[in-house]
Tab-separated table of C-alpha atoms in Angstrom:
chain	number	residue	atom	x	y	z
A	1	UNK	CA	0.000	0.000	0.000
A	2	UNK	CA	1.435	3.335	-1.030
A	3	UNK	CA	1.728	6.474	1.777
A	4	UNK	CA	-1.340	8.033	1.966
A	5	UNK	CA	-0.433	11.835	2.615
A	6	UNK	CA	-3.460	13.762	3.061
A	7	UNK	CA	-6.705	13.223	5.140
A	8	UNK	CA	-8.108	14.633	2.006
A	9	UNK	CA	-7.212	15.442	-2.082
A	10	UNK	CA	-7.205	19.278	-1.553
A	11	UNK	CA	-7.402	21.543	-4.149
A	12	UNK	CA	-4.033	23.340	-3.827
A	13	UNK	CA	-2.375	20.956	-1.413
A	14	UNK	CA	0.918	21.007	-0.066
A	15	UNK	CA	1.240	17.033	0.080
A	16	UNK	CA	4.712	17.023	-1.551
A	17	UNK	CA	6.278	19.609	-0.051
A	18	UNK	CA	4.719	19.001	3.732
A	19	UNK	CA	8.002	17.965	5.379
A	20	UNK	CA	9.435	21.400	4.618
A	21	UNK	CA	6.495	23.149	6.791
A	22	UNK	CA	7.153	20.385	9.686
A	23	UNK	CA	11.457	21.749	9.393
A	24	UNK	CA	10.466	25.244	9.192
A	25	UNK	CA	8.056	25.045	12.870
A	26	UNK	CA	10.998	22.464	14.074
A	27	UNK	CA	11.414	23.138	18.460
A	28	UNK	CA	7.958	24.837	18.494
A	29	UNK	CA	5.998	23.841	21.726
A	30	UNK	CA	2.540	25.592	20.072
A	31	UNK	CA	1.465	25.424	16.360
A	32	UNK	CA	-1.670	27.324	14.974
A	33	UNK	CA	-2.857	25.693	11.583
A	34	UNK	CA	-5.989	28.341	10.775
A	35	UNK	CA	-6.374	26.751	7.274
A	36	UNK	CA	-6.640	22.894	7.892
A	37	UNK	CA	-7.056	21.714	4.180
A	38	UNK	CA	-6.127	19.043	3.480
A	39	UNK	CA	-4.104	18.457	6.416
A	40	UNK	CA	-1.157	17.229	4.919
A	41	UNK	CA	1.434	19.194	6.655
A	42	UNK	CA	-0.210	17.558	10.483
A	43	UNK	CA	2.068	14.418	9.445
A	44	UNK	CA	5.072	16.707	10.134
A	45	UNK	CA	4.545	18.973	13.106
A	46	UNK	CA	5.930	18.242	16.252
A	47	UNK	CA	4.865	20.129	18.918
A	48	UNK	CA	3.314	19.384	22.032
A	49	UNK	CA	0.280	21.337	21.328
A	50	UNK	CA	-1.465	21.565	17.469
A	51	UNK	CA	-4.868	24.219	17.163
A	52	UNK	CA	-6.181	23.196	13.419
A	53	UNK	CA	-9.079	25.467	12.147
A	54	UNK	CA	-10.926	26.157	8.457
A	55	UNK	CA	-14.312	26.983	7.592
A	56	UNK	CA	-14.939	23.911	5.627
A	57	UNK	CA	-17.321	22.104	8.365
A	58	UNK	CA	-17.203	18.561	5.660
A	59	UNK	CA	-13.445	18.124	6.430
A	60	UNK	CA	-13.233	19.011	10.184
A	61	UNK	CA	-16.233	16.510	10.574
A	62	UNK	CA	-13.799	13.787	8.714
A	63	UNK	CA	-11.090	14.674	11.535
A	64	UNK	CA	-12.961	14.394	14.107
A	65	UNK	CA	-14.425	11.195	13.348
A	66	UNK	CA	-10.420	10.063	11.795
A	67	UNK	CA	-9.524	11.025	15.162
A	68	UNK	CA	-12.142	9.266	17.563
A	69	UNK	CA	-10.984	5.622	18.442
A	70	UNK	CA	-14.696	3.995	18.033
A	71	UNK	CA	-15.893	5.720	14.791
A	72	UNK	CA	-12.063	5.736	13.549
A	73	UNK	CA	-12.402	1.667	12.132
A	74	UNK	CA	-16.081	2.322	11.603
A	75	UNK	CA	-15.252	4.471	9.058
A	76	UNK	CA	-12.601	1.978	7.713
A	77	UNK	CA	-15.211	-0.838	7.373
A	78	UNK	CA	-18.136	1.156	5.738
A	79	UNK	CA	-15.875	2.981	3.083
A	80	UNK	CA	-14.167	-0.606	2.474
A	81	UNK	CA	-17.392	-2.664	1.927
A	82	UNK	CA	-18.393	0.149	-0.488
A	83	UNK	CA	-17.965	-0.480	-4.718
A	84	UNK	CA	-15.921	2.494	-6.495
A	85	UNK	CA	-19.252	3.199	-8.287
A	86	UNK	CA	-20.682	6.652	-9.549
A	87	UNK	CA	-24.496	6.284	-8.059
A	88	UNK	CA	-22.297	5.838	-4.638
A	89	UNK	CA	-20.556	8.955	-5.272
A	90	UNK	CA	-23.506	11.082	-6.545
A	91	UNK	CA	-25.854	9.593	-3.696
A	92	UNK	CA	-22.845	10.598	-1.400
A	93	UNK	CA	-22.528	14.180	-3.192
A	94	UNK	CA	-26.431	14.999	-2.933
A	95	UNK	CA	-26.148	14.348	1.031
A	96	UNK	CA	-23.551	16.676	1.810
A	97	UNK	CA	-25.258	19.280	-0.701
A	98	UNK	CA	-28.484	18.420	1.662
A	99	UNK	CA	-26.813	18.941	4.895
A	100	UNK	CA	-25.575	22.740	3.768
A	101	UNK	CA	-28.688	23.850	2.542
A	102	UNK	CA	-29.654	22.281	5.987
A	103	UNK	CA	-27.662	24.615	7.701
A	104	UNK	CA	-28.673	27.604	5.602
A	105	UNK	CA	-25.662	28.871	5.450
A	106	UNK	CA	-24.050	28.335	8.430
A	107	UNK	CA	-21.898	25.557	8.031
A	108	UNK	CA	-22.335	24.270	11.806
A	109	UNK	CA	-24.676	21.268	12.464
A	110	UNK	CA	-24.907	20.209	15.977
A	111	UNK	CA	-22.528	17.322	15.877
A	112	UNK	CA	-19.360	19.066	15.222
A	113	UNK	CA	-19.982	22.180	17.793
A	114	UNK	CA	-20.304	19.864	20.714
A	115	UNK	CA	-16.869	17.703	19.081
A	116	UNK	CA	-19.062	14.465	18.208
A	117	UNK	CA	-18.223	12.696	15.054
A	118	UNK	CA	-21.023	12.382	12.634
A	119	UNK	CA	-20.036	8.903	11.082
A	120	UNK	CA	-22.596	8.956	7.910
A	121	UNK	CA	-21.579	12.682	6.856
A	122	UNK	CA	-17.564	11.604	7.284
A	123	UNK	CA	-18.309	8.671	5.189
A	124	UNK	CA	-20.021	10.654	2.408
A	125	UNK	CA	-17.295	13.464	2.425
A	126	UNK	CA	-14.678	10.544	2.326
A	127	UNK	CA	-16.531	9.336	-0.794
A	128	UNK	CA	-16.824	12.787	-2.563
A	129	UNK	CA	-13.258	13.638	-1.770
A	130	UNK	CA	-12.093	10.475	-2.805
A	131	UNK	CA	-14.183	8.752	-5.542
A	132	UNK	CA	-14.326	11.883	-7.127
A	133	UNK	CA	-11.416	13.332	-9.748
A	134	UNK	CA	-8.431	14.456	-7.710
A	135	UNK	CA	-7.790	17.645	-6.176
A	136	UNK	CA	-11.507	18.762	-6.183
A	137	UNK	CA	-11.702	19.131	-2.471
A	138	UNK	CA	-12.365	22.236	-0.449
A	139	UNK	CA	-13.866	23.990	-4.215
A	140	UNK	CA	-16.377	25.689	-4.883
A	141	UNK	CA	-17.700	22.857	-7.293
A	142	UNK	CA	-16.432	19.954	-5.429
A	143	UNK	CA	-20.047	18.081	-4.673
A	144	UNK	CA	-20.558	18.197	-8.588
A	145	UNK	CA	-17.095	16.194	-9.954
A	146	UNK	CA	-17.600	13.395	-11.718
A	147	UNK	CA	-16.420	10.272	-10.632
A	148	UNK	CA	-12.716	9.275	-11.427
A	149	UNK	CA	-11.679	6.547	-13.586
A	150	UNK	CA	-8.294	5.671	-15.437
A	151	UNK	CA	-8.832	4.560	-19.029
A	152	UNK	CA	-5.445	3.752	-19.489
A	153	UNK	CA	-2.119	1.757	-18.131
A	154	UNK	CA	-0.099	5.025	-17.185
A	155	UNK	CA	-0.185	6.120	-13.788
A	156	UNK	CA	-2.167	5.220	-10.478
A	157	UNK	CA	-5.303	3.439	-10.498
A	158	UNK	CA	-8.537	5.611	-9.134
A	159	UNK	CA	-9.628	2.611	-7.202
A	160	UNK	CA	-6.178	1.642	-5.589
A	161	UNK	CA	-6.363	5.169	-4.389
A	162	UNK	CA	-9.585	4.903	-3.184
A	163	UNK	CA	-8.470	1.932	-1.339
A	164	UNK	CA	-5.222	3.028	-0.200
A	165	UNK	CA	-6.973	6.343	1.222
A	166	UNK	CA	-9.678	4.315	3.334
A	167	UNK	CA	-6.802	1.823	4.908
A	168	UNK	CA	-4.689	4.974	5.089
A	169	UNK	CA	-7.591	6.498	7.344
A	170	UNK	CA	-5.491	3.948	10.708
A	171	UNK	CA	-2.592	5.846	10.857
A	172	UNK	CA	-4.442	9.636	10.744
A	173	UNK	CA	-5.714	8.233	14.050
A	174	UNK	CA	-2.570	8.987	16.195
A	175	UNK	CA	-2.288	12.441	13.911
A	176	UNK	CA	-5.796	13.422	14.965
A	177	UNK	CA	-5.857	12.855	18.479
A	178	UNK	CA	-3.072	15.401	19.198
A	179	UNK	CA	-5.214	17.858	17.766
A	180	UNK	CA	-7.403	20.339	18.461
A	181	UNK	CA	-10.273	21.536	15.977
A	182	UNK	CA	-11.922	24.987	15.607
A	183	UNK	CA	-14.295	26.562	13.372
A	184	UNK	CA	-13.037	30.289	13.142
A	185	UNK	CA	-12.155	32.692	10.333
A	186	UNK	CA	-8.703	33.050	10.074
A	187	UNK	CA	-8.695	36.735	11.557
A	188	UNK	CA	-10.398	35.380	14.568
A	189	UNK	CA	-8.345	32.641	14.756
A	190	UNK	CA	-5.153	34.940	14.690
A	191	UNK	CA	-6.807	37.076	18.028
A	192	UNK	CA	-6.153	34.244	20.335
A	193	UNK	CA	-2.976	33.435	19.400
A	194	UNK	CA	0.004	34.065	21.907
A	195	UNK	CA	2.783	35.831	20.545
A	196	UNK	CA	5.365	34.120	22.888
A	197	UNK	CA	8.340	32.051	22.632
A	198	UNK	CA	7.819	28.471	21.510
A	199	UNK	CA	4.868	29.541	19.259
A	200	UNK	CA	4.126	29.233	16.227
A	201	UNK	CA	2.014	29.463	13.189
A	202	UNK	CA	1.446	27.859	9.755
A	203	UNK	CA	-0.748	29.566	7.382
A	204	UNK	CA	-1.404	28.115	4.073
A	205	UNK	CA	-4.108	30.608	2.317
A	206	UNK	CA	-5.596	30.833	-0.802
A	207	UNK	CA	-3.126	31.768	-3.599
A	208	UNK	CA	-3.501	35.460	-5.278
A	209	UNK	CA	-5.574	34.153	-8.734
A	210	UNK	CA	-5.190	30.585	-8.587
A	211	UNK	CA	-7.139	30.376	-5.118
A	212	UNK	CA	-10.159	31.802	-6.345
A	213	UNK	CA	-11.395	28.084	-6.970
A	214	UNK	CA	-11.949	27.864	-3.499
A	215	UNK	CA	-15.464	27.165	-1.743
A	216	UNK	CA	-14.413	30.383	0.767
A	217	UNK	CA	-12.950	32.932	-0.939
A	218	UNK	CA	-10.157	34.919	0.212
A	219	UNK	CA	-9.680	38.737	-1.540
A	220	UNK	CA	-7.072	41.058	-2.831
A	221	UNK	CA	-8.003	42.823	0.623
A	222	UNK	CA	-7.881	39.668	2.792
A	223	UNK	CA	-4.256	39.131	1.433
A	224	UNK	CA	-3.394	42.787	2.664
A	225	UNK	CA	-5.185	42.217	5.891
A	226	UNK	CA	-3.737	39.116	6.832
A	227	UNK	CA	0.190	40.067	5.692
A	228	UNK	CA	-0.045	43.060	8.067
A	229	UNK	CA	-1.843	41.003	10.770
A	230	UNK	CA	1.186	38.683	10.575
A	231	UNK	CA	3.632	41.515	10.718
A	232	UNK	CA	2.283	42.516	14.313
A	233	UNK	CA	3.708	38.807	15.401
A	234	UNK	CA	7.318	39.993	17.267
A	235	UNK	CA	8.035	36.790	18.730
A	236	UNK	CA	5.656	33.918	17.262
A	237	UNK	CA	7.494	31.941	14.576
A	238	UNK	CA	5.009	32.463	11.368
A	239	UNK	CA	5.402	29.783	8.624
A	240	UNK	CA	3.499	31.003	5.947
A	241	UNK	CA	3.241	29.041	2.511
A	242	UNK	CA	2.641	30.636	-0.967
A	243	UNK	CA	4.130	30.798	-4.603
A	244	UNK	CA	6.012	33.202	-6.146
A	245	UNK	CA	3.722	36.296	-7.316
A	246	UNK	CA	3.917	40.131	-7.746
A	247	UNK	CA	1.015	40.517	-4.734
A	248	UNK	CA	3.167	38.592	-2.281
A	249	UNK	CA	6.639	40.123	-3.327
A	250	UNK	CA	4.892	43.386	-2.339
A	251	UNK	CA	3.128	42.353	1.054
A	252	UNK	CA	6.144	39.726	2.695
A	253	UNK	CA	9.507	41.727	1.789
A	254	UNK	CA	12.423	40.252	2.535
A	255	UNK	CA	14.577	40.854	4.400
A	256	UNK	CA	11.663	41.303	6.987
A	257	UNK	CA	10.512	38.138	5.421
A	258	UNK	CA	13.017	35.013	5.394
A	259	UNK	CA	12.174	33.694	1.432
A	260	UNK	CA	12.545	29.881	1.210
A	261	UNK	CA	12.121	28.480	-2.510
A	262	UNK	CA	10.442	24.820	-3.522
A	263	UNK	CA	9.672	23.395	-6.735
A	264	UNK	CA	6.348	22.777	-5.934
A	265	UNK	CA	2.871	22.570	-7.676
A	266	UNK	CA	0.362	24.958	-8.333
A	267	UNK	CA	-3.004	25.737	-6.354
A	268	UNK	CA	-4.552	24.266	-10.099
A	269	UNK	CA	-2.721	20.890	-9.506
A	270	UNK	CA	-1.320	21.809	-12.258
A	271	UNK	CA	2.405	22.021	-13.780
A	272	UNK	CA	5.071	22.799	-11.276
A	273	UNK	CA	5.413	26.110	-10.160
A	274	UNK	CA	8.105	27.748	-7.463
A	275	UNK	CA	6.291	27.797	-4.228
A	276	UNK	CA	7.885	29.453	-1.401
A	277	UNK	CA	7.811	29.472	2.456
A	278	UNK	CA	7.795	32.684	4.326
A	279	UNK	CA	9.596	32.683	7.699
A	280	UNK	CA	9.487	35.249	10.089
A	281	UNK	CA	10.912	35.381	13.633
A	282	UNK	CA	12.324	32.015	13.393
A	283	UNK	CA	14.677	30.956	15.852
């Protein structure tokens, strides 16, 4: 079975370039992670204590439930026993468009504000995440993809990633449980944080251009908000993960920003572009 490396197929994700985000926060006791994703980069942070927020309510439910010892092999055996069939992905992409227009809006059923898994909706996102093409997840679009299927011999099969992504689910256990999980807007998010010695945050936003796929978008003004919210952070190490563009030359300067450089891939998933890690007040 091949490494699974994300809880989910984000749109965007940082799954090959993860370990670099778990060197950069290396000796921090605290870690902020206000845009979960994905949640690649969890694999590779170390510290004690882990705060993991986003607004996507789908993929924090999948957490929790990843993370709970009784629902985390109940999930295991209902994706397992399921065939890699489109009527089971389009059933499973109808419930979670049900369960929004539920909440009318306000992304928060019951079940995740009190911290109890919600086994049926984690197996449905599973299935729409992961039955679905890759890299869909966390768009605006992503509960209308069609199904994934390889017509040819090159590359990895859909189902052996479906597979490999439900056995995969065991080891996010141990990941998950040294978490904790908000709901907050980044901004809010970024009031409680300590900015102390030992701290830390990662922030992996929506790209300038390419991030306006997401299902939450994030403006020319939220960019400028959040660089000069980050610039108020003296002492907290801030880990902040981008790719090269004119917008973020202007708003992280170096040398007040430390520029690190990766071959990387796009927020599109699509050819390789130079992504870069911004570092400030690191040890």
């Amino acid at each position: 079975m091949s490494k699974v490396t994300a809880l989910a197929p984000w749109f965007g994700s940082n799954r090959t370039l993860a370990e670099n985000v778990g060197a950069a926060l290396a000796g921090c006791r605290w870690v902020g992670v206000p845009f979960a994703g994905g949640m690649s980069e969890l694999l590779h942070i170390q510290a004690s204590s882990v705060v993991v927020g986003d607004l996507h309510t789908h993929v924090l439910n999948l957490a929790l439930t990843a993370g709970n010892p009784r629902t985390n092999p109940q999930l295991r055996e209902r994706l397992d026993a399921l065939p890699y069939h489109p009527d089971v992905l389009a059933a499973a992409q109808a419930r979670c468009r049900d369960r929004e227009d539920a909440q009318d809006g306000a992304w928060f059923g019951d079940e995740l504000r009190t911290g109890i898994p919600d086994l049926d909706w984690a197996v449905d996102y599973f299935v729409c995440a992961w039955m679905a093409r890759n890299g869909c997840a966390g768009t605006k679009g992503e509960f209308d993809v069609g199904q994934s299927v390889r017509w040819d011999a090159g590359g990895g099969d859909s189902v052996v990633r479906f597979r490999n992504a439900t056995a995969g689910l065991e080891s996010w256990l141990g990941v998950m449980r040294c978490c904790c999980f908000v709901r907050l807007d980044v901004f809010k998010f970024l009031l409680e944080v300590k900015d102390a010695a030992g701290h830390a945050l990662y922030l992996d936003p929506p790209f300038p251009d390419a991030g306006d796929g997401y299902k939450f978008s994030f403006t020319e003004q939220d960019q400028r908000r959040l660089a000069k919210k980050l610039a108020g952070f003296k002492t907290c190490r801030i880990v902040v993960r981008y790719y090269d563009h004119p917008l973020i030359r202007e708003l992280y300067p170096e040398p007040l920003w430390t520029w690190h450089r990766f071959r990387g891939r796009k927020q599109t998933n699509a050819a390789a572009n130079e992504e870069v890690l911004l570092v400030r007040n690191a040890a």
